[in-house]
mmCIF file of C-alpha atoms in Angstrom:
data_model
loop_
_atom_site.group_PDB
_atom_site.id
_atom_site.type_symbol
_atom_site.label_atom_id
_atom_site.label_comp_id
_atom_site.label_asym_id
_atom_site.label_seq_id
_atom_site.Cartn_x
_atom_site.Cartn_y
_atom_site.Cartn_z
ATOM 1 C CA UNK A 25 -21.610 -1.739 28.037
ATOM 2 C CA UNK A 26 -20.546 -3.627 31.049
ATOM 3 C CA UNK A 27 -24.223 -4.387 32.380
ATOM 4 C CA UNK A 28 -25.298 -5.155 28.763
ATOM 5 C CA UNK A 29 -22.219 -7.762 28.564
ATOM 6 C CA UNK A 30 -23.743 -9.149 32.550
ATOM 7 C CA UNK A 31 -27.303 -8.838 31.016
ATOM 8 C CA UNK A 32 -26.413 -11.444 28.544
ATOM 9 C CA UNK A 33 -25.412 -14.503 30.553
ATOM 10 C CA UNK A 34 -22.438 -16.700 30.604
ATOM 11 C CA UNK A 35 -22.984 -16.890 26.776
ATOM 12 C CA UNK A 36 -21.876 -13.236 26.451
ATOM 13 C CA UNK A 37 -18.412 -14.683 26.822
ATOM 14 C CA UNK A 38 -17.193 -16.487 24.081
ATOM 15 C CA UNK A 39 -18.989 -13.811 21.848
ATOM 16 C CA UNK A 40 -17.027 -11.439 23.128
ATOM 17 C CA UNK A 41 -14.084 -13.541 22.818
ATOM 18 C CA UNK A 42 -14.786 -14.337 18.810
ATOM 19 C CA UNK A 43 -15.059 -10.458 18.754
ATOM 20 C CA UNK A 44 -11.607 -10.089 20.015
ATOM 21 C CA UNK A 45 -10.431 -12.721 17.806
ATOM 22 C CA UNK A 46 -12.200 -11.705 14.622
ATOM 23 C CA UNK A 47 -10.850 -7.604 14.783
ATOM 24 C CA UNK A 48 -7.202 -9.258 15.721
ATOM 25 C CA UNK A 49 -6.941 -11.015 12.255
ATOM 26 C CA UNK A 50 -8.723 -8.844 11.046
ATOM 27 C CA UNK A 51 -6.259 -6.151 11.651
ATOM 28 C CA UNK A 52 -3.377 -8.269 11.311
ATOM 29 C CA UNK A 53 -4.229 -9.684 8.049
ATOM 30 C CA UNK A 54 -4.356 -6.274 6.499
ATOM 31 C CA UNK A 55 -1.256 -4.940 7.880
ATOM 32 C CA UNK A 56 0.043 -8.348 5.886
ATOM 33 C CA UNK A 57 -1.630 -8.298 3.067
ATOM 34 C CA UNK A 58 -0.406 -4.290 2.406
ATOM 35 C CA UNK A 59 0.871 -4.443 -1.394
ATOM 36 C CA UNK A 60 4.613 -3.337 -0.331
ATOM 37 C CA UNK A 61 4.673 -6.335 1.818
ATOM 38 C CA UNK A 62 3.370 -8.356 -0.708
ATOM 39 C CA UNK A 63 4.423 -7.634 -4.065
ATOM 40 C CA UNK A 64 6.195 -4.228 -4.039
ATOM 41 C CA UNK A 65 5.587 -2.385 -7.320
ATOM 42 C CA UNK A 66 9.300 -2.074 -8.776
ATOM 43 C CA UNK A 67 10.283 -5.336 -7.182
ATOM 44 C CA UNK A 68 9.921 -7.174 -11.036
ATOM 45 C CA UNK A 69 11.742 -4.253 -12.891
ATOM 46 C CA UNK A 70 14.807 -4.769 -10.423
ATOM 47 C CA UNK A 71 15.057 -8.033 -11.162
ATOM 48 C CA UNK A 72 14.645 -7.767 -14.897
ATOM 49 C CA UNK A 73 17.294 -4.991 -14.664
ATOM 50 C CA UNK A 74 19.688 -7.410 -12.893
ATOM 51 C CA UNK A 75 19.158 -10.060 -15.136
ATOM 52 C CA UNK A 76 19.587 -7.627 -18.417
ATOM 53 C CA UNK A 77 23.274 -6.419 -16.352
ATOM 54 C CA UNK A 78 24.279 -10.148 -15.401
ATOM 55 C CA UNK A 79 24.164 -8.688 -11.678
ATOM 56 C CA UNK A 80 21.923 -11.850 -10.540
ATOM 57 C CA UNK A 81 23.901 -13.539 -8.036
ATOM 58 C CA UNK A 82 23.102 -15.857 -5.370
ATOM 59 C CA UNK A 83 23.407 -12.254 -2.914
ATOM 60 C CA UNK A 84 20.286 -10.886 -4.632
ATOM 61 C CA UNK A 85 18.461 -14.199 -4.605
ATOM 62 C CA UNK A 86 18.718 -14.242 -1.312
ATOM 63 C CA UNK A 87 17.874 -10.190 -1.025
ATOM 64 C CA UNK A 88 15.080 -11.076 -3.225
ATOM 65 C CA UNK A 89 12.948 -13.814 -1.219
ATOM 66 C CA UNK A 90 13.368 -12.081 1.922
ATOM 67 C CA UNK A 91 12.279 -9.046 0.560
ATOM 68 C CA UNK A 92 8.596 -10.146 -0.021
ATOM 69 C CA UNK A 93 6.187 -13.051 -1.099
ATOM 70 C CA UNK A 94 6.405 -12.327 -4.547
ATOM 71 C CA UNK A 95 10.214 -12.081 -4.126
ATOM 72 C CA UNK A 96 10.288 -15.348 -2.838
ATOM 73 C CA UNK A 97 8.422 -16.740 -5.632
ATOM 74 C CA UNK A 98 10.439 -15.107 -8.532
ATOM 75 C CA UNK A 99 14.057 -16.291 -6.772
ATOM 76 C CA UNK A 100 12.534 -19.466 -6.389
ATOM 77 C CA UNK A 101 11.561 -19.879 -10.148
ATOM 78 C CA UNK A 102 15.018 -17.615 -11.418
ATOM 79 C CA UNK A 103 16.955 -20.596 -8.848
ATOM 80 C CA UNK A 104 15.069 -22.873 -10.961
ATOM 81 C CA UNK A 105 16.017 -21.352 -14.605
ATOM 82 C CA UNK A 106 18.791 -22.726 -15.575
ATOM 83 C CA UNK A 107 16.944 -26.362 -15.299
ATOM 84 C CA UNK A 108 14.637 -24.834 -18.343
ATOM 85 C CA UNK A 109 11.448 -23.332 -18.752
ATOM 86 C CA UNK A 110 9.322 -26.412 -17.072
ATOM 87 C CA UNK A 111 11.286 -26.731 -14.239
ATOM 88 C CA UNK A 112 10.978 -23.017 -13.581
ATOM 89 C CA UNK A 113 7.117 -23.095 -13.868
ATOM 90 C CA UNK A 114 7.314 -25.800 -10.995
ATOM 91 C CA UNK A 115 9.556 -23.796 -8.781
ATOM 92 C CA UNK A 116 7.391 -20.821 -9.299
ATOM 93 C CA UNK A 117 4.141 -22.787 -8.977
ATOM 94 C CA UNK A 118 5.132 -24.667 -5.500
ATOM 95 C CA UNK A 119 6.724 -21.669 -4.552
ATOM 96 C CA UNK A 120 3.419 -20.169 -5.221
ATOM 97 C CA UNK A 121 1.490 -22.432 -3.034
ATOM 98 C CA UNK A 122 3.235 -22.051 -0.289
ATOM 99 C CA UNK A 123 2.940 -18.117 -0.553
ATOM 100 C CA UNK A 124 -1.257 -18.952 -0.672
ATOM 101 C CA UNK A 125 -0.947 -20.765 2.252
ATOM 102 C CA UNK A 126 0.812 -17.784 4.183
ATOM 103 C CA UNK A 127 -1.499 -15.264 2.573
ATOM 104 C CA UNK A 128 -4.469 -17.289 3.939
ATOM 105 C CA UNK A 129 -3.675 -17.876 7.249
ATOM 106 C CA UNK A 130 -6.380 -16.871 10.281
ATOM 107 C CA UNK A 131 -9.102 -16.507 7.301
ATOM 108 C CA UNK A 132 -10.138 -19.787 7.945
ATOM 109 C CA UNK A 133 -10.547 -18.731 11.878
ATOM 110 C CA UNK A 134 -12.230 -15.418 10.804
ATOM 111 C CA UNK A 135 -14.479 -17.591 8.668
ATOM 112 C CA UNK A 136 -15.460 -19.768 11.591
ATOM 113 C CA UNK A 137 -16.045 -17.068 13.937
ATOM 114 C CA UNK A 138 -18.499 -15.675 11.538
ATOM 115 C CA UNK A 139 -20.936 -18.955 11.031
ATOM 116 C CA UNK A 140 -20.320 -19.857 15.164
ATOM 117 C CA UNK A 141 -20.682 -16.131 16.278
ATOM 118 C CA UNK A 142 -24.709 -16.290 15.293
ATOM 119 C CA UNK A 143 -25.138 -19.761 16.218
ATOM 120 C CA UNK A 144 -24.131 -18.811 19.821
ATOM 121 C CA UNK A 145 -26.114 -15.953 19.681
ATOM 122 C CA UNK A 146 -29.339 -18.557 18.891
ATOM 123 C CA UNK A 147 -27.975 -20.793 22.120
ATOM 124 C CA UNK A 148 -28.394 -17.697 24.484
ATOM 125 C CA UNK A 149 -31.789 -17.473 22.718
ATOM 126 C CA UNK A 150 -32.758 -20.579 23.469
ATOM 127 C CA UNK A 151 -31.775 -20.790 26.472
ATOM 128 C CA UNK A 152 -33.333 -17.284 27.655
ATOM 129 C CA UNK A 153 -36.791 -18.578 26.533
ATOM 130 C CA UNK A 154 -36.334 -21.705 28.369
ATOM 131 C CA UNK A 155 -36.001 -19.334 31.595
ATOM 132 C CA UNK A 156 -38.485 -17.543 30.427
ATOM 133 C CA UNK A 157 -40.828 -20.772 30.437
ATOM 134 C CA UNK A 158 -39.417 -22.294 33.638
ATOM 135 C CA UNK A 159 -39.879 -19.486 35.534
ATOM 136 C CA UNK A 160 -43.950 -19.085 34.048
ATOM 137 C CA UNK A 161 -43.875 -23.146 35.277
ATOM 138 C CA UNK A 162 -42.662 -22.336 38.643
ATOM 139 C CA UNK A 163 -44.461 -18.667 39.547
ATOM 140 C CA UNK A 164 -46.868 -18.090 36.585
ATOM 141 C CA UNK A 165 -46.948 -14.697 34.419
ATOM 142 C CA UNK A 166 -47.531 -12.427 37.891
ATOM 143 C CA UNK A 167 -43.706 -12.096 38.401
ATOM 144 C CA UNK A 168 -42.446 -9.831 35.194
ATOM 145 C CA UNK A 169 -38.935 -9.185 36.560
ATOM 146 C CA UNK A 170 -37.816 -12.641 35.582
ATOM 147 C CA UNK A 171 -39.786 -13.506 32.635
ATOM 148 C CA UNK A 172 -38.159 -9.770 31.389
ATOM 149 C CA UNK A 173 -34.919 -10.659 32.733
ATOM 150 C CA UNK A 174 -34.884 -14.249 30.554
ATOM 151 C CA UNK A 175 -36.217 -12.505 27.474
ATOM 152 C CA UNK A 176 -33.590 -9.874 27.810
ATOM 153 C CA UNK A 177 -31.180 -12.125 28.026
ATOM 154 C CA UNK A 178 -32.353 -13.903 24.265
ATOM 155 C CA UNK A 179 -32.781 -10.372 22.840
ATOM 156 C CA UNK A 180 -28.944 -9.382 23.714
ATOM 157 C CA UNK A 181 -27.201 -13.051 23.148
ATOM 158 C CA UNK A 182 -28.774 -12.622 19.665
ATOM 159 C CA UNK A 183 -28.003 -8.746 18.896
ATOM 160 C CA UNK A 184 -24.142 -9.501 20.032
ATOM 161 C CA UNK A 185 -23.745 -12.865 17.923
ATOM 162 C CA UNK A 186 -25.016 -11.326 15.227
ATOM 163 C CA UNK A 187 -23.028 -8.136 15.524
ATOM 164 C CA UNK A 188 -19.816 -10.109 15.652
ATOM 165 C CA UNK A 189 -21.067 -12.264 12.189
ATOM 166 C CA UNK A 190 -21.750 -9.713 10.126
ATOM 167 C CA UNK A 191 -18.754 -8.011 9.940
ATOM 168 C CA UNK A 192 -16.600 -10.933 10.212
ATOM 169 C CA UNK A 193 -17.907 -12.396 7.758
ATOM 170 C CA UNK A 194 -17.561 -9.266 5.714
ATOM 171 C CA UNK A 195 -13.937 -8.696 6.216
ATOM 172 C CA UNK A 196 -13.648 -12.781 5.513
ATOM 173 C CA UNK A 197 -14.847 -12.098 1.753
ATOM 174 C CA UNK A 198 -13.110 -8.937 1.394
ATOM 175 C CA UNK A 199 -9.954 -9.951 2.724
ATOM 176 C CA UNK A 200 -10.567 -13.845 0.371
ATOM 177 C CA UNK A 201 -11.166 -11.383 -2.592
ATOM 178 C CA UNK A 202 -7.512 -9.916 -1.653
ATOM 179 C CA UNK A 203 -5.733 -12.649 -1.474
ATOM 180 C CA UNK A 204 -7.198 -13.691 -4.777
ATOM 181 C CA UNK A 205 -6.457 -10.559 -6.862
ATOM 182 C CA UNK A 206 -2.610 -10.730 -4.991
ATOM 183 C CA UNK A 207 -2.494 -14.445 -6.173
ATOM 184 C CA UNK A 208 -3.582 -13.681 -9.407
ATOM 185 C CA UNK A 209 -1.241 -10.639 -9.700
ATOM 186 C CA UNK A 210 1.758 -12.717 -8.964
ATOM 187 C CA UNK A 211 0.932 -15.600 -11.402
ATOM 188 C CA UNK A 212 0.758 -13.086 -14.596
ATOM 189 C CA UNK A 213 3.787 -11.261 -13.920
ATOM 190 C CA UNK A 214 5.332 -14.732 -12.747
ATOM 191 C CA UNK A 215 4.547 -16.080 -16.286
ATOM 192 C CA UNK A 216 6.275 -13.166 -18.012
ATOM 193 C CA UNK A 217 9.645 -13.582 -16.153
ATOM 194 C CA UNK A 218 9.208 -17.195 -17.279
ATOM 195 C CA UNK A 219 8.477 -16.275 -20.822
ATOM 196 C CA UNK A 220 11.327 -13.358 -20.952
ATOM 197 C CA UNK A 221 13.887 -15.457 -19.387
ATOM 198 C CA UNK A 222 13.430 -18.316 -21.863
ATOM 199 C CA UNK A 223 12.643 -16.761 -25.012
ATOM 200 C CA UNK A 224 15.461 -14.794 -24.268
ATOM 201 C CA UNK A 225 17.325 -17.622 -23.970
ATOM 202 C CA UNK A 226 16.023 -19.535 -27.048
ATOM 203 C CA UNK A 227 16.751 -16.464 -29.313
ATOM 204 C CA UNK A 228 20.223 -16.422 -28.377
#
């Protein structure tokens, strides 16, 4: 693997290091984006249970937006309640921002790696075939060593950048689609707090 990495020229470099990069995030934003970390399944029955017993205190608001992103969107919308319905939506929908923000963080980086990744991989092409070229220039087609050694050099620059794109970019939709489907997740069962709470409230 080593000689294959050598084979590949100074170029080889920075394709391994958007490798490195890209299966980092990669792994990290997975271990983050786990759905108990996120929005943990009896998370919105707790807090409906502590509303229905009057236990909701500022103790469990602050329990609750430690405990995950969605928790800190519902305690920042139930902090917002007693202001009315409106002003509860806008908690919950700045709170919600900011949770997008944190859920998307390194995909921009992954996404990056996987349109530069390729590109790079055309640079060591390019510049292969130029040695390739200089080198018929200077000693003709007799010496094959170094034109093979130049076209070598495109061949593997190319193979790597592309081998680092495709998955990257890959895991960059997948893990995109995720954080979509989370997002969207959290804004239905946001809107039926909001619409319990305050129905609940008109009807008394």
């Amino acid at each position: 693997m080593f000689e294959i990495i050598k084979a590949g020229g100074w170029l080889m470099v920075p394709i391994v290091l958007c490798s490195v990069i890209a299966i980092a995030i990669i792994v990290e934003r997975y271990w983050a984006l786990r759905l108990a970390k996120v929005k943990p399944k009896d998370q919105l029955p707790k807090v409906w249970m502590w509303i229905k017993n009057q236990e909701l205190d500022s103790s469990k608001l602050k329990e609750l937006k430690g405990g995950s992103l969605f928790g800190y969107i519902l305690s920042s919308g139930l902090t917002a309640s007693k202001h009315g319905r409106e002003a509860m939506k806008d908690a919950i929908q700045e709170a919600g921002t900011h949770v997008a923000h944190e859920m998307e963080k390194f995909l921009s980086t992954l996404g990056t790696i996987a349109a530069v990744s390729p590109l790079l991989g055309l640079l060591g092409t390019v510049l292969g075939m130029i040695e390739v070229f200089t080198a018929i220039m200077v000693q003709g087609t007799g010496n094959t060593g170094v034109l093979a050694g130049g076209i070598s050099q495109a061949l593997i620059t190319t193979a790597a950048g592309l081998s680092v794109a495709i998955p990257a970019l890959i895991f960059h939709r997948a893990l995109s689609r995720r954080v979509d489907e989370l997002l969207v997740s959290m804004e239905q069962d946001s809107a039926k707090l909001v619409d319990a709470i305050h129905s609940d409230a008109s009807g008394n």
